[in-house]
Amino acid sequence: MTKLLLSLHVLAAIVAVGPITVAASMFPPSARKALAEPGSERAVSSLRLLHRICRVYGGVGIAVPALGFVTAMSMGVLGDAWLIVSMLLTALAAMVLLALVLPRQEEILEGVAAGEPLSGDKGEGSVTVGSAVSVRTTARLAMFTGMFNLLWATVTVLMIVRPGSTTGA
């Protein structure tokens, strides 16, 4: 049963987290391209698709920690430090996605869809309804996306290396 749970956990991570990391990483440069081409429906459609991928697979991604928790219980490793750190980093990655990445994608998408011109880097650089989207906003989104991806990469390494594991790997 443990092998089945572990397989499902790994598959869920690949199928759910992989598309989020790719789509979220593609969003900022696509947003800059859309900002450089105001009124381009194709550019707006691309941003909508990338945002939808992040949102939908973010929801599907709940299966990853759920299956991981059940797998850890069956393996008897819930108290291991590497697993606790992995769970904390996973929770942090989820918070970064929900609080920093997705809302900024939505704000940028609203600004681009409204056909707002590209603004300079004056002021806050954040997006609000009725204001122009700035390159700084897309750069911040890229930074938050990088944080999300780095957190998942760290969790992946911890899952493979598993300090103190008996596999000898």
mmCIF file of C-alpha atoms in Angstrom:
data_model
loop_
_atom_site.group_PDB
_atom_site.id
_atom_site.type_symbol
_atom_site.label_atom_id
_atom_site.label_comp_id
_atom_site.label_asym_id
_atom_site.label_seq_id
_atom_site.Cartn_x
_atom_site.Cartn_y
_atom_site.Cartn_z
ATOM 1 C CA MET A 1 0.000 0.000 0.000
ATOM 2 C CA THR A 2 2.875 2.384 0.797
ATOM 3 C CA LYS A 3 4.319 1.997 -2.697
ATOM 4 C CA LEU A 4 0.947 2.822 -4.243
ATOM 5 C CA LEU A 5 0.544 5.907 -2.033
ATOM 6 C CA LEU A 6 4.088 7.057 -2.770
ATOM 7 C CA SER A 7 3.526 6.568 -6.501
ATOM 8 C CA LEU A 8 0.290 8.578 -6.376
ATOM 9 C CA HIS A 9 2.030 11.304 -4.361
ATOM 10 C CA VAL A 10 4.867 11.601 -6.893
ATOM 11 C CA LEU A 11 2.464 11.513 -9.853
ATOM 12 C CA ALA A 12 0.306 14.206 -8.253
ATOM 13 C CA ALA A 13 3.390 16.369 -7.729
ATOM 14 C CA ILE A 14 4.462 15.975 -11.343
ATOM 15 C CA VAL A 15 0.999 16.484 -12.824
ATOM 16 C CA ALA A 16 -0.106 19.327 -10.533
ATOM 17 C CA VAL A 17 2.992 21.290 -9.554
ATOM 18 C CA GLY A 18 4.823 20.975 -12.873
ATOM 19 C CA PRO A 19 2.244 22.935 -14.895
ATOM 20 C CA ILE A 20 2.014 25.629 -12.206
ATOM 21 C CA THR A 21 5.760 26.215 -12.160
ATOM 22 C CA VAL A 22 5.933 26.429 -15.951
ATOM 23 C CA ALA A 23 2.816 28.562 -16.457
ATOM 24 C CA ALA A 24 3.653 30.893 -13.573
ATOM 25 C CA SER A 25 7.171 31.355 -14.951
ATOM 26 C CA MET A 26 5.807 32.130 -18.412
ATOM 27 C CA PHE A 27 3.295 34.699 -17.143
ATOM 28 C CA PRO A 28 5.595 37.707 -16.413
ATOM 29 C CA PRO A 29 7.371 37.718 -19.801
ATOM 30 C CA SER A 30 4.038 37.136 -21.535
ATOM 31 C CA ALA A 31 2.574 40.049 -19.578
ATOM 32 C CA ARG A 32 5.441 42.313 -20.651
ATOM 33 C CA LYS A 33 4.844 41.271 -24.249
ATOM 34 C CA ALA A 34 1.112 41.962 -23.891
ATOM 35 C CA LEU A 35 1.854 45.366 -22.355
ATOM 36 C CA ALA A 36 4.105 46.197 -25.293
ATOM 37 C CA GLU A 37 1.273 45.302 -27.696
ATOM 38 C CA PRO A 38 -1.825 47.065 -26.293
ATOM 39 C CA GLY A 39 -5.072 45.743 -27.707
ATOM 40 C CA SER A 40 -3.630 42.381 -28.772
ATOM 41 C CA GLU A 41 -6.373 39.844 -28.075
ATOM 42 C CA ARG A 42 -3.927 37.004 -28.649
ATOM 43 C CA ALA A 43 -1.624 38.295 -25.905
ATOM 44 C CA VAL A 44 -4.535 38.700 -23.499
ATOM 45 C CA SER A 45 -5.764 35.187 -24.340
ATOM 46 C CA SER A 46 -2.320 33.774 -23.588
ATOM 47 C CA LEU A 47 -2.282 35.489 -20.198
ATOM 48 C CA ARG A 48 -5.772 34.219 -19.411
ATOM 49 C CA LEU A 49 -4.713 30.664 -20.265
ATOM 50 C CA LEU A 50 -1.545 30.845 -18.153
ATOM 51 C CA HIS A 51 -3.488 32.264 -15.209
ATOM 52 C CA ARG A 52 -6.186 29.595 -15.558
ATOM 53 C CA ILE A 53 -3.523 26.863 -15.561
ATOM 54 C CA CYS A 54 -2.036 28.265 -12.342
ATOM 55 C CA ARG A 55 -5.460 28.539 -10.677
ATOM 56 C CA VAL A 56 -6.820 25.144 -11.710
ATOM 57 C CA TYR A 57 -3.647 23.162 -11.084
ATOM 58 C CA GLY A 58 -3.198 25.059 -7.814
ATOM 59 C CA GLY A 59 -6.490 23.533 -6.715
ATOM 60 C CA VAL A 60 -5.513 20.102 -7.984
ATOM 61 C CA GLY A 61 -2.190 20.534 -6.166
ATOM 62 C CA ILE A 62 -3.962 20.040 -2.827
ATOM 63 C CA ALA A 63 -3.642 16.324 -3.599
ATOM 64 C CA VAL A 64 0.159 16.528 -3.290
ATOM 65 C CA PRO A 65 0.411 17.329 0.434
ATOM 66 C CA ALA A 66 -2.687 15.227 1.190
ATOM 67 C CA LEU A 67 -1.175 12.150 -0.442
ATOM 68 C CA GLY A 68 2.204 12.999 1.053
ATOM 69 C CA PHE A 69 0.745 13.119 4.549
ATOM 70 C CA VAL A 70 -1.004 9.765 4.123
ATOM 71 C CA THR A 71 2.168 8.261 2.644
ATOM 72 C CA ALA A 72 4.280 9.579 5.537
ATOM 73 C CA MET A 73 1.823 8.080 8.018
ATOM 74 C CA SER A 74 2.040 4.681 6.333
ATOM 75 C CA MET A 75 5.839 4.882 6.301
ATOM 76 C CA GLY A 76 5.991 5.982 9.935
ATOM 77 C CA VAL A 77 8.103 9.073 9.222
ATOM 78 C CA LEU A 78 5.746 11.860 10.330
ATOM 79 C CA GLY A 79 8.121 12.922 13.105
ATOM 80 C CA ASP A 80 11.249 13.077 10.933
ATOM 81 C CA ALA A 81 12.815 16.535 10.669
ATOM 82 C CA TRP A 82 13.177 16.416 6.859
ATOM 83 C CA LEU A 83 9.468 15.729 6.498
ATOM 84 C CA ILE A 84 8.439 18.466 8.918
ATOM 85 C CA VAL A 85 10.638 20.947 7.036
ATOM 86 C CA SER A 86 9.142 19.731 3.738
ATOM 87 C CA MET A 87 5.604 20.223 5.047
ATOM 88 C CA LEU A 88 6.433 23.743 6.257
ATOM 89 C CA LEU A 89 8.026 24.646 2.926
ATOM 90 C CA THR A 90 5.015 23.208 1.088
ATOM 91 C CA ALA A 91 2.675 25.346 3.200
ATOM 92 C CA LEU A 92 4.865 28.383 2.517
ATOM 93 C CA ALA A 93 4.816 27.650 -1.221
ATOM 94 C CA ALA A 94 1.019 27.440 -1.123
ATOM 95 C CA MET A 95 0.855 30.789 0.692
ATOM 96 C CA VAL A 96 3.170 32.401 -1.858
ATOM 97 C CA LEU A 97 0.990 31.082 -4.681
ATOM 98 C CA LEU A 98 -2.307 32.123 -3.079
ATOM 99 C CA ALA A 99 -1.243 35.452 -1.585
ATOM 100 C CA LEU A 100 1.409 36.762 -3.961
ATOM 101 C CA VAL A 101 1.376 35.055 -7.350
ATOM 102 C CA LEU A 102 -2.291 34.517 -8.251
ATOM 103 C CA PRO A 103 -3.567 37.938 -7.080
ATOM 104 C CA ARG A 104 -0.848 39.754 -9.019
ATOM 105 C CA GLN A 105 -1.558 37.692 -12.105
ATOM 106 C CA GLU A 106 -5.213 38.715 -11.818
ATOM 107 C CA GLU A 107 -4.325 42.393 -11.384
ATOM 108 C CA ILE A 108 -1.993 42.357 -14.372
ATOM 109 C CA LEU A 109 -4.549 40.473 -16.448
ATOM 110 C CA GLU A 110 -7.236 43.053 -15.596
ATOM 111 C CA GLY A 111 -4.892 45.883 -16.545
ATOM 112 C CA VAL A 112 -3.825 44.275 -19.803
ATOM 113 C CA ALA A 113 -7.392 43.283 -20.718
ATOM 114 C CA ALA A 114 -8.486 46.883 -20.149
ATOM 115 C CA GLY A 115 -5.900 47.920 -22.740
ATOM 116 C CA GLU A 116 -3.942 50.087 -20.353
ATOM 117 C CA PRO A 117 -0.685 51.461 -21.738
ATOM 118 C CA LEU A 118 2.659 50.450 -20.322
ATOM 119 C CA SER A 119 3.639 52.851 -17.566
ATOM 120 C CA GLY A 120 7.085 53.775 -16.342
ATOM 121 C CA ASP A 121 8.483 52.610 -13.061
ATOM 122 C CA LYS A 122 7.316 55.664 -11.124
ATOM 123 C CA GLY A 123 5.649 55.270 -7.783
ATOM 124 C CA GLU A 124 4.515 52.000 -6.314
ATOM 125 C CA GLY A 125 4.330 50.114 -9.592
ATOM 126 C CA SER A 126 1.376 48.107 -8.355
ATOM 127 C CA VAL A 127 -1.729 47.549 -10.376
ATOM 128 C CA THR A 128 -5.053 48.990 -9.388
ATOM 129 C CA VAL A 129 -8.190 49.277 -11.452
ATOM 130 C CA GLY A 130 -7.937 52.392 -13.558
ATOM 131 C CA SER A 131 -4.160 52.702 -13.391
ATOM 132 C CA ALA A 132 -1.504 51.651 -15.843
ATOM 133 C CA VAL A 133 0.403 48.407 -15.341
ATOM 134 C CA SER A 134 4.156 48.833 -14.960
ATOM 135 C CA VAL A 135 7.132 46.695 -15.856
ATOM 136 C CA ARG A 136 8.002 46.792 -12.146
ATOM 137 C CA THR A 137 4.772 44.945 -11.397
ATOM 138 C CA THR A 138 5.722 42.130 -13.755
ATOM 139 C CA ALA A 139 9.214 42.026 -12.248
ATOM 140 C CA ARG A 140 7.761 41.632 -8.757
ATOM 141 C CA LEU A 141 5.509 38.867 -10.009
ATOM 142 C CA ALA A 142 8.548 37.149 -11.530
ATOM 143 C CA MET A 143 10.300 37.396 -8.154
ATOM 144 C CA PHE A 144 7.350 35.859 -6.291
ATOM 145 C CA THR A 145 7.084 33.139 -8.931
ATOM 146 C CA GLY A 146 10.780 32.403 -8.496
ATOM 147 C CA MET A 147 10.266 32.107 -4.737
ATOM 148 C CA PHE A 148 7.399 29.644 -5.328
ATOM 149 C CA ASN A 149 9.513 27.574 -7.717
ATOM 150 C CA LEU A 150 12.537 27.606 -5.392
ATOM 151 C CA LEU A 151 10.402 26.398 -2.493
ATOM 152 C CA TRP A 152 9.109 23.469 -4.559
ATOM 153 C CA ALA A 153 12.608 22.653 -5.782
ATOM 154 C CA THR A 154 13.805 22.553 -2.167
ATOM 155 C CA VAL A 155 10.927 20.271 -1.167
ATOM 156 C CA THR A 156 11.749 17.993 -4.100
ATOM 157 C CA VAL A 157 15.391 17.743 -3.051
ATOM 158 C CA LEU A 158 14.377 16.987 0.537
ATOM 159 C CA MET A 159 12.021 14.268 -0.684
ATOM 160 C CA ILE A 160 14.790 12.651 -2.722
ATOM 161 C CA VAL A 161 17.695 13.043 -0.300
ATOM 162 C CA ARG A 162 15.694 12.389 2.887
ATOM 163 C CA PRO A 163 18.371 12.991 5.485
ATOM 164 C CA GLY A 164 18.759 9.927 7.667
ATOM 165 C CA SER A 165 16.979 7.649 5.214
ATOM 166 C CA THR A 166 17.795 3.988 5.155
ATOM 167 C CA THR A 167 17.865 3.741 1.371
ATOM 168 C CA GLY A 168 21.564 4.540 1.223
ATOM 169 C CA ALA A 169 20.984 6.959 -1.658
#
